[in-house]
Amino acid sequence: MGRWLEHTVTCEIKAPVDQVWGVWSDLEAMPLWMSWIESVKTIDENAKTLPDLTEWTLAANGFRFKWKAKINERVEKEKLKWESIGGLPTKGSVNFSSENDKQTGVKLSVTYELPRILAPLMEPNILGGMVTNELQENLDRFKALVESGYGEY
């Protein structure tokens, strides 16, 4: 049994929640803004909205991991929660908050399990800070993508 580690990042996006939700919901486009994600593939081809089951490939620094993820909570334009099924043990959530029709707050939390012996390496002042920084850079790229007009209706 390992130790679960969590990283949380936030941003404010100058776009309505409909647009922000729509861009986030395009899971197969995530490699456009998530640098470590090589691909996201929908497993349920009949899904008309966000698919419940997807296959993810992470590629970074010569490592490649594949896993399946299942969305286990979805509140339209408010939040998503997911967890991995086999493979890399992960879970996470993204929350959307809208103060007005021109700005949306996004809070992303990613949690993963590491063997207890490796967990100390992920302290914030060692490698953990790099993971948090990478997630923030990914979220900032997401913000730039949305603010560029991607996904506008």
Phi, psi and omega in degrees: 000133184261195178242132179274132179239140183237143175231132180232134178225157182220162172200162174248128183246131178278077180193153178292153182301328178302314181291316181298314178300317181298318179292317180297324183292342177278073187302324182291345177269359182304326178298345176296330184232348176258106190297327183274348183269117179279321179199154171228124181239135177285130178269323179269093183295342181272359182295129180266340176239210176303130179289149177280335184230128181223159175246128185248145172233121176255132177225118180204135175051042178082358178258147176223127178233142174237145175201165175253146179231147180236131173283122181247358171207130181221119172239107186315125177063016178233310182197155172228142171230141181217166173209154180281155175239105184070173179068217181296118182285107181221160169205162181189177178208154172226131181241140181242131176231137184238114177281326179207183184278008181236002182213138181227130174271140178233130177236119182248127175237129178236131181235139180217157182255132175238151172303141183309326182292331180269338185306319180300333178294340183265015173299150184306327182275000177245244183279336181301322178296325177295320179294314178300315179298319180296317178298319178295318177298320176298314180294324176294323175293322175300313178303312180299320179298312180297313183292343177283351180106357178301131177083007178292145181270000000 
